[in-house]
PDB file of C-alpha atoms in Angstrom:
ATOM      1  CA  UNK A  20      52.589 -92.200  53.107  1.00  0.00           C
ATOM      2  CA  UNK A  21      50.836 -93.291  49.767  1.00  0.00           C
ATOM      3  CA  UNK A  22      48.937 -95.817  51.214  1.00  0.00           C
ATOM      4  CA  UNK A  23      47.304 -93.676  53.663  1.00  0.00           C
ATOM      5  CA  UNK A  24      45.940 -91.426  50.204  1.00  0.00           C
ATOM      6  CA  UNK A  25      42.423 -92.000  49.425  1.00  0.00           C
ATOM      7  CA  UNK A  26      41.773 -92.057  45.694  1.00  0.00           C
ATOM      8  CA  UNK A  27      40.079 -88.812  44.053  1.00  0.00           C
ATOM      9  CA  UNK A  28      36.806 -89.240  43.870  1.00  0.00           C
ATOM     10  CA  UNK A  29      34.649 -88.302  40.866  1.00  0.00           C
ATOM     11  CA  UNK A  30      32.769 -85.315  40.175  1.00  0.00           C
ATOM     12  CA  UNK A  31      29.329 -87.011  39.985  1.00  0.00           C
ATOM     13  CA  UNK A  32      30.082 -89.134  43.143  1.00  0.00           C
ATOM     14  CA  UNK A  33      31.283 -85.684  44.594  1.00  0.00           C
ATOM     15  CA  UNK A  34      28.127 -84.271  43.908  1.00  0.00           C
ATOM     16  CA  UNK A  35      25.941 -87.130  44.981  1.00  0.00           C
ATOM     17  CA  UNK A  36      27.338 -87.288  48.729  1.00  0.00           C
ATOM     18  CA  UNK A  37      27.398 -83.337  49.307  1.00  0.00           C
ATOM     19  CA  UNK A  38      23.750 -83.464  48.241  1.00  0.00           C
ATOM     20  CA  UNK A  39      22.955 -86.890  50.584  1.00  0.00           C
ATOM     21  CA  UNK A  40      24.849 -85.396  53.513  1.00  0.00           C
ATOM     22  CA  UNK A  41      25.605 -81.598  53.647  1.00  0.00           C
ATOM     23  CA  UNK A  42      28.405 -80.454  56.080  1.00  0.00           C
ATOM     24  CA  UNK A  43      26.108 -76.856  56.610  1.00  0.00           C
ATOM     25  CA  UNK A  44      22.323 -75.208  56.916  1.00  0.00           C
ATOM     26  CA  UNK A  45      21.143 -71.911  57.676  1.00  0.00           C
ATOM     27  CA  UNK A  46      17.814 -70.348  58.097  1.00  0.00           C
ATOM     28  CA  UNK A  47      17.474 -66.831  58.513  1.00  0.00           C
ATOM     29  CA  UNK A  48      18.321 -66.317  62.018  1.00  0.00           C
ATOM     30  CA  UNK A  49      21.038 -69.627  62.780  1.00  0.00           C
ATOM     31  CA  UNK A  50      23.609 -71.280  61.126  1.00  0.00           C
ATOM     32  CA  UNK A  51      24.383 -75.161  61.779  1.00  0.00           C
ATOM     33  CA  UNK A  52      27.249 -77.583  61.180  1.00  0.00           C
ATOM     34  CA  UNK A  53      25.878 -81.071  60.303  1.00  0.00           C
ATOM     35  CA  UNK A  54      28.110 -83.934  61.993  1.00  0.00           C
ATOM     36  CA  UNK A  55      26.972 -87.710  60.733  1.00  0.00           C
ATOM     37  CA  UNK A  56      27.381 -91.009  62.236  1.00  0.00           C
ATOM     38  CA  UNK A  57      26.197 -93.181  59.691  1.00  0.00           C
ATOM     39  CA  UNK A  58      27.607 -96.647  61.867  1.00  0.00           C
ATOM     40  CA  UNK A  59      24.864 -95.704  64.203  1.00  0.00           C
ATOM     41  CA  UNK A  60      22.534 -93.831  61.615  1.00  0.00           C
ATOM     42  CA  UNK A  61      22.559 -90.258  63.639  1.00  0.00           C
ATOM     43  CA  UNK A  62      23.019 -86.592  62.658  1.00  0.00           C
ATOM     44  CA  UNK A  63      23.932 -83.912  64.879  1.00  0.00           C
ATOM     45  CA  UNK A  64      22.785 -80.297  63.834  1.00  0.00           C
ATOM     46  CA  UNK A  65      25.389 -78.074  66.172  1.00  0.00           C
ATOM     47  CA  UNK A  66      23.952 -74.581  66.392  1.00  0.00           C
ATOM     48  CA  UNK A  67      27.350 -72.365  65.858  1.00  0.00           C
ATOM     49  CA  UNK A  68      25.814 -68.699  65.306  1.00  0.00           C
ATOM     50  CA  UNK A  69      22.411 -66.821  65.643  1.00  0.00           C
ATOM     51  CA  UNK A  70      19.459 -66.078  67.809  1.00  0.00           C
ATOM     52  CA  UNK A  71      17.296 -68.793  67.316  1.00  0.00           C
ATOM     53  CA  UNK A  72      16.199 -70.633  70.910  1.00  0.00           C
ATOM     54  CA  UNK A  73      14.092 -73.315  69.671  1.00  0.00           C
ATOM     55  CA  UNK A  74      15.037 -76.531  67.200  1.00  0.00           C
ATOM     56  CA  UNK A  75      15.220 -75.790  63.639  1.00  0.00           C
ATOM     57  CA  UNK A  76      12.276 -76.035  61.274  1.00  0.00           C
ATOM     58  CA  UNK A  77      11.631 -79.786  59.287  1.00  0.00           C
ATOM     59  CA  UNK A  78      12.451 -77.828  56.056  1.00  0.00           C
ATOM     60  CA  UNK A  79      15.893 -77.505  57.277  1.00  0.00           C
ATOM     61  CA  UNK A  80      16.199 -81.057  58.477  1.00  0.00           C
ATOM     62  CA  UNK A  81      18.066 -83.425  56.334  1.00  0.00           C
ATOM     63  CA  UNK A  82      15.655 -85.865  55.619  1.00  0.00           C
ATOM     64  CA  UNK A  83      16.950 -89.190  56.911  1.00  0.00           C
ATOM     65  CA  UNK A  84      14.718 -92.201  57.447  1.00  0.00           C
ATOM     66  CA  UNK A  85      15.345 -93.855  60.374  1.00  0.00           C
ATOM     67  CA  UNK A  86      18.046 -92.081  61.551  1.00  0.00           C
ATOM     68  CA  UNK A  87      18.099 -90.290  64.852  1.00  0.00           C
ATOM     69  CA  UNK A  88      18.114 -86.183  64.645  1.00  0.00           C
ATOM     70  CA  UNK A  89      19.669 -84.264  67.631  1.00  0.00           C
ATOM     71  CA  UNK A  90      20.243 -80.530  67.477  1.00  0.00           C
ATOM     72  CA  UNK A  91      22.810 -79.636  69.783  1.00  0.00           C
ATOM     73  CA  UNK A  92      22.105 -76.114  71.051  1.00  0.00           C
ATOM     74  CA  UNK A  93      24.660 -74.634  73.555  1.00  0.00           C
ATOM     75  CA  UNK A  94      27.035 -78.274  74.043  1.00  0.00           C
ATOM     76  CA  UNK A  95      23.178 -79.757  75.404  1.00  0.00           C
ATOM     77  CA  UNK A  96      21.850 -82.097  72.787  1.00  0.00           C
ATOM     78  CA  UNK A  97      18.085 -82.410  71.825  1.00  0.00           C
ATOM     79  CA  UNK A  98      16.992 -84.981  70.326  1.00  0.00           C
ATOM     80  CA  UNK A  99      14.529 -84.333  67.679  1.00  0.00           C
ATOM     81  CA  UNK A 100      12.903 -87.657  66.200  1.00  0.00           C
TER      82      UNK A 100
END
């Protein structure tokens, strides 16, 4: 049981990785859930809500050098660069 526990994490560490790697974006007309695999440096935006039919706009885009973007848009994935 304890062993399995990570340790708490501080607030400034906390801070640092939900700015580095968000969980969630939104633009005005879709929402997306941000899924990371940082072994193999990629980041999967899943479209969950909204009407939008094309990939999302760079401003919403992490930015992540050298990692490979795919926006998954009804379970087909897309990648992006």
């Amino acid at each position: 049981g304890e062993d399995l526990v990570l340790p708490a994490v501080d607030i400034l560490t906390k801070d640092k990785i939900d700015r580095e790697f968000p969980t969630k974006r939104s633009t005005g007309d879709a929402t997306y859930e941000l899924h990371y695999d940082i072994p193999n440096r990629e980041l999967r935006m899943v479209q969950k809500s909204g009407l939008r039919k094309t990939p999302p706009p760079r401003t919403v885009i992490p930015r992540k050098r050298g990692w490979k973007i795919i926006w998954v848009f009804k379970k087909r994935e897309h990648p992006l660069h």
